[in-house]
Amino acid sequence: MNKPVRNIFLILIALAALIQLYPVNRKNPPVTQDIGAPPTIAAILHTSCYDCHSNETRWPFYSYIAPASWLVAADVKRGRKFMNFSRWDTYSKGMQDTLRSRCYALAAANLMPLPNYLLIHRDARLDSVKLEVLRVWGGTKE
Ligand code: HEC
């Protein structure tokens, strides 16, 4: 390796090390409640949605390595803000109904789980049987 190339290489390694210092919030807030869905629904939600929509996130190894960690943490933060199954009781009855039907609508449109998540979590994919279960649960006639 000639000198300029080696220097660029060393700088890149230093930068990769440096960005690891930027703090990432991977804290799971205490789980004080849960949506308490029927077992069939709960199983689907746990496998496909809980990593971003609950306080029970399973943080994968790459969530400890920047810059992947930043992307994972951002999805979890945003996902929890929109809908958190660990805070279900804080939503009004009307909001709960809306969220349930949105769950089906977004899943049926392949918008949830997020496509980038599905690339890595193949078991989170929703087949037609699971979608049908979500449809009935969501109470939609679509
Ligand atoms: C990898 C993280 C991730 C996973 C897994 C995930 N979501 Fe989301 N979800 C998000 C984010 C982020 C948002 C905020 C809206 C956006 O950025 O598109 C969101 C928003 C939502 C919303 C509210 C949005 C609205 O417009 O009403 C619903 C409902 C939802 N997700 C349902 C689900 C369901 C159902 C699953 C599982 C089948 C799921 N999500 C899995 C990240 C995720």
mmCIF file of C-alpha atoms and ligand atoms in Angstrom:
data_model
loop_
_atom_site.group_PDB
_atom_site.id
_atom_site.type_symbol
_atom_site.label_atom_id
_atom_site.label_comp_id
_atom_site.label_asym_id
_atom_site.label_seq_id
_atom_site.Cartn_x
_atom_site.Cartn_y
_atom_site.Cartn_z
ATOM 1 C CA MET A 1 0.000 0.000 0.000
ATOM 2 C CA ASN A 2 1.486 3.409 -0.887
ATOM 3 C CA LYS A 3 1.540 6.146 1.661
ATOM 4 C CA PRO A 4 -1.469 8.322 0.651
ATOM 5 C CA VAL A 5 -3.700 5.241 0.392
ATOM 6 C CA ARG A 6 -2.534 4.027 3.770
ATOM 7 C CA ASN A 7 -3.234 7.424 5.314
ATOM 8 C CA ILE A 8 -6.767 7.512 3.931
ATOM 9 C CA PHE A 9 -7.307 4.008 5.252
ATOM 10 C CA LEU A 10 -6.101 4.996 8.716
ATOM 11 C CA ILE A 11 -8.315 8.081 8.739
ATOM 12 C CA LEU A 12 -11.336 5.960 7.821
ATOM 13 C CA ILE A 13 -10.606 3.530 10.630
ATOM 14 C CA ALA A 14 -10.217 6.423 13.059
ATOM 15 C CA LEU A 15 -13.540 7.909 11.922
ATOM 16 C CA ALA A 16 -15.299 4.546 12.232
ATOM 17 C CA ALA A 17 -13.980 4.297 15.787
ATOM 18 C CA LEU A 18 -14.875 7.887 16.592
ATOM 19 C CA ILE A 19 -18.532 7.658 15.586
ATOM 20 C CA GLN A 20 -18.946 4.780 18.060
ATOM 21 C CA LEU A 21 -18.613 7.377 20.824
ATOM 22 C CA TYR A 22 -21.837 9.139 19.867
ATOM 23 C CA PRO A 23 -24.346 7.965 22.493
ATOM 24 C CA VAL A 24 -27.328 5.870 21.354
ATOM 25 C CA ASN A 25 -30.351 5.419 23.572
ATOM 26 C CA ARG A 26 -31.127 1.696 23.688
ATOM 27 C CA LYS A 27 -32.952 1.850 26.980
ATOM 28 C CA ASN A 28 -36.214 -0.066 27.266
ATOM 29 C CA PRO A 29 -38.540 1.904 29.567
ATOM 30 C CA PRO A 30 -40.090 -0.277 32.292
ATOM 31 C CA VAL A 31 -42.938 -2.474 31.071
ATOM 32 C CA THR A 32 -45.829 -1.570 33.345
ATOM 33 C CA GLN A 33 -48.693 -2.611 31.063
ATOM 34 C CA ASP A 34 -49.405 -4.437 27.849
ATOM 35 C CA ILE A 35 -52.106 -4.453 25.203
ATOM 36 C CA GLY A 36 -53.209 -7.873 26.418
ATOM 37 C CA ALA A 37 -54.376 -9.052 22.999
ATOM 38 C CA PRO A 38 -55.750 -12.588 22.478
ATOM 39 C CA PRO A 39 -52.907 -15.168 22.155
ATOM 40 C CA THR A 40 -53.022 -15.506 18.334
ATOM 41 C CA ILE A 41 -52.816 -11.735 17.894
ATOM 42 C CA ALA A 42 -50.242 -11.316 20.644
ATOM 43 C CA ALA A 43 -47.972 -13.877 18.954
ATOM 44 C CA ILE A 44 -48.076 -11.975 15.646
ATOM 45 C CA LEU A 45 -47.522 -8.592 17.284
ATOM 46 C CA HIS A 46 -44.634 -9.914 19.388
ATOM 47 C CA THR A 47 -42.848 -11.439 16.398
ATOM 48 C CA SER A 48 -43.475 -8.652 13.895
ATOM 49 C CA CYS A 49 -44.138 -5.390 15.711
ATOM 50 C CA TYR A 50 -42.894 -5.324 19.311
ATOM 51 C CA ASP A 51 -39.303 -4.408 18.464
ATOM 52 C CA CYS A 52 -40.489 -0.931 17.443
ATOM 53 C CA HIS A 53 -43.915 -0.643 19.054
ATOM 54 C CA SER A 54 -43.353 -1.656 22.666
ATOM 55 C CA ASN A 55 -40.954 -1.196 25.554
ATOM 56 C CA GLU A 56 -39.821 -4.804 25.015
ATOM 57 C CA THR A 57 -37.430 -4.121 22.127
ATOM 58 C CA ARG A 58 -34.897 -6.874 21.405
ATOM 59 C CA TRP A 59 -31.772 -4.922 20.475
ATOM 60 C CA PRO A 60 -29.764 -6.840 17.843
ATOM 61 C CA PHE A 61 -25.934 -6.870 17.787
ATOM 62 C CA TYR A 62 -25.788 -4.272 14.984
ATOM 63 C CA SER A 63 -27.755 -1.860 17.152
ATOM 64 C CA TYR A 64 -24.469 -1.551 19.074
ATOM 65 C CA ILE A 65 -22.429 -0.549 16.002
ATOM 66 C CA ALA A 66 -22.679 2.962 14.513
ATOM 67 C CA PRO A 67 -24.014 4.008 12.080
ATOM 68 C CA ALA A 68 -26.494 1.064 12.002
ATOM 69 C CA SER A 69 -27.270 1.731 15.674
ATOM 70 C CA TRP A 70 -28.481 5.249 14.839
ATOM 71 C CA LEU A 71 -30.959 3.948 12.286
ATOM 72 C CA VAL A 72 -32.322 1.238 14.589
ATOM 73 C CA ALA A 73 -32.683 3.623 17.534
ATOM 74 C CA ALA A 74 -34.442 6.209 15.351
ATOM 75 C CA ASP A 75 -36.985 3.627 14.098
ATOM 76 C CA VAL A 76 -37.692 2.406 17.621
ATOM 77 C CA LYS A 77 -38.081 5.948 18.982
ATOM 78 C CA ARG A 78 -40.426 6.955 16.174
ATOM 79 C CA GLY A 79 -42.337 3.663 16.244
ATOM 80 C CA ARG A 80 -43.003 3.943 19.993
ATOM 81 C CA LYS A 81 -44.125 7.542 19.586
ATOM 82 C CA PHE A 82 -46.780 6.592 17.024
ATOM 83 C CA MET A 83 -48.012 3.470 18.816
ATOM 84 C CA ASN A 84 -46.706 1.701 21.894
ATOM 85 C CA PHE A 85 -48.333 -1.576 22.957
ATOM 86 C CA SER A 86 -46.728 -1.091 26.386
ATOM 87 C CA ARG A 87 -48.725 2.132 26.775
ATOM 88 C CA TRP A 88 -51.979 0.844 25.316
ATOM 89 C CA ASP A 89 -54.067 1.808 28.350
ATOM 90 C CA THR A 90 -53.107 5.448 27.907
ATOM 91 C CA TYR A 91 -54.967 5.587 24.564
ATOM 92 C CA SER A 92 -58.671 6.391 24.419
ATOM 93 C CA LYS A 93 -61.055 3.664 23.283
ATOM 94 C CA GLY A 94 -61.515 5.458 19.975
ATOM 95 C CA MET A 95 -57.767 5.736 19.472
ATOM 96 C CA GLN A 96 -57.314 2.042 20.231
ATOM 97 C CA ASP A 97 -59.897 1.159 17.587
ATOM 98 C CA THR A 98 -58.209 3.429 15.072
ATOM 99 C CA LEU A 99 -54.777 1.972 15.786
ATOM 100 C CA ARG A 100 -56.028 -1.603 15.467
ATOM 101 C CA SER A 101 -57.509 -0.956 12.061
ATOM 102 C CA ARG A 102 -54.408 1.034 11.022
ATOM 103 C CA CYS A 103 -52.343 -2.021 11.986
ATOM 104 C CA TYR A 104 -54.178 -4.111 9.441
ATOM 105 C CA ALA A 105 -54.282 -1.377 6.791
ATOM 106 C CA LEU A 106 -50.538 -0.728 6.973
ATOM 107 C CA ALA A 107 -49.657 -4.419 7.130
ATOM 108 C CA ALA A 108 -51.894 -5.193 4.130
ATOM 109 C CA ALA A 109 -50.206 -2.366 2.200
ATOM 110 C CA ASN A 110 -46.760 -3.841 3.014
ATOM 111 C CA LEU A 111 -45.840 -0.663 4.895
ATOM 112 C CA MET A 112 -45.532 -2.401 8.271
ATOM 113 C CA PRO A 113 -43.335 -3.987 9.488
ATOM 114 C CA LEU A 114 -40.906 -1.535 7.884
ATOM 115 C CA PRO A 115 -39.376 -3.121 4.750
ATOM 116 C CA ASN A 116 -35.785 -2.593 5.967
ATOM 117 C CA TYR A 117 -36.670 -4.524 9.137
ATOM 118 C CA LEU A 118 -38.060 -7.418 7.087
ATOM 119 C CA LEU A 119 -34.799 -7.751 5.177
ATOM 120 C CA ILE A 120 -33.163 -8.956 8.358
ATOM 121 C CA HIS A 121 -36.118 -10.348 10.331
ATOM 122 C CA ARG A 122 -37.560 -12.871 7.898
ATOM 123 C CA ASP A 123 -39.750 -14.441 10.572
ATOM 124 C CA ALA A 124 -41.537 -11.080 10.949
ATOM 125 C CA ARG A 125 -43.082 -11.355 7.477
ATOM 126 C CA LEU A 126 -46.867 -11.562 7.489
ATOM 127 C CA ASP A 127 -48.392 -14.320 5.385
ATOM 128 C CA SER A 128 -52.024 -14.292 4.254
ATOM 129 C CA VAL A 129 -53.171 -16.213 7.341
ATOM 130 C CA LYS A 130 -51.605 -13.702 9.725
ATOM 131 C CA LEU A 131 -52.990 -10.812 7.673
ATOM 132 C CA GLU A 132 -56.466 -12.299 7.901
ATOM 133 C CA VAL A 133 -56.110 -12.551 11.681
ATOM 134 C CA LEU A 134 -55.083 -8.879 11.812
ATOM 135 C CA ARG A 135 -57.976 -7.912 9.548
ATOM 136 C CA VAL A 136 -60.556 -9.506 11.827
ATOM 137 C CA TRP A 137 -58.848 -8.034 14.897
ATOM 138 C CA GLY A 138 -58.789 -4.592 13.278
ATOM 139 C CA GLY A 139 -62.503 -4.812 12.652
ATOM 140 C CA THR A 140 -62.190 -3.502 9.110
ATOM 141 C CA LYS A 141 -64.368 -4.592 6.249
ATOM 142 C CA GLU A 142 -61.718 -3.922 3.566
HETATM 143 C C1 HEC B 1 -38.504 -1.503 12.446
HETATM 144 C C2 HEC B 1 -39.466 -0.802 13.219
HETATM 145 C C3 HEC B 1 -40.930 -1.096 13.047
HETATM 146 C C4 HEC B 1 -41.574 -2.296 13.048
HETATM 147 C C5 HEC B 1 -40.958 -3.673 13.206
HETATM 148 C C6 HEC B 1 -42.971 -2.015 12.917
HETATM 149 N N1 HEC B 1 -43.170 -0.667 12.842
HETATM 150 FE FE1 HEC B 1 -44.972 0.285 12.723
HETATM 151 N N2 HEC B 1 -44.033 2.106 12.739
HETATM 152 C C7 HEC B 1 -42.668 2.276 12.739
HETATM 153 C C8 HEC B 1 -42.376 3.695 12.602
HETATM 154 C C9 HEC B 1 -40.980 4.303 12.546
HETATM 155 C C10 HEC B 1 -43.620 4.371 12.540
HETATM 156 C C11 HEC B 1 -43.869 5.862 12.383
HETATM 157 C C12 HEC B 1 -44.415 6.187 11.048
HETATM 158 C C13 HEC B 1 -43.398 6.106 9.968
HETATM 159 O O1 HEC B 1 -42.253 6.526 10.180
HETATM 160 O O2 HEC B 1 -43.737 5.596 8.875
HETATM 161 C C14 HEC B 1 -44.642 3.330 12.635
HETATM 162 C C15 HEC B 1 -45.988 3.592 12.647
HETATM 163 C C16 HEC B 1 -46.968 2.625 12.773
HETATM 164 C C17 HEC B 1 -48.377 2.881 12.951
HETATM 165 C C18 HEC B 1 -49.036 4.244 13.091
HETATM 166 C C19 HEC B 1 -48.962 4.985 11.799
HETATM 167 C C20 HEC B 1 -50.227 5.594 11.322
HETATM 168 O O3 HEC B 1 -50.129 6.285 10.304
HETATM 169 O O4 HEC B 1 -51.291 5.373 11.907
HETATM 170 C C21 HEC B 1 -49.019 1.682 12.986
HETATM 171 C C22 HEC B 1 -50.500 1.436 13.150
HETATM 172 C C23 HEC B 1 -47.984 0.662 12.845
HETATM 173 N N3 HEC B 1 -46.759 1.253 12.737
HETATM 174 C C24 HEC B 1 -48.244 -0.680 12.830
HETATM 175 C C25 HEC B 1 -47.259 -1.674 12.830
HETATM 176 C C26 HEC B 1 -47.561 -3.083 12.862
HETATM 177 C C27 HEC B 1 -48.951 -3.687 12.880
HETATM 178 C C28 HEC B 1 -46.361 -3.730 12.885
HETATM 179 C C29 HEC B 1 -46.131 -5.216 12.884
HETATM 180 C C30 HEC B 1 -46.878 -6.018 11.956
HETATM 181 C C31 HEC B 1 -45.314 -2.722 12.851
HETATM 182 N N4 HEC B 1 -45.911 -1.482 12.806
HETATM 183 C C32 HEC B 1 -43.961 -2.994 12.873
HETATM 184 C C33 HEC B 1 -41.712 1.300 12.883
HETATM 185 C C34 HEC B 1 -41.957 -0.067 12.910
#
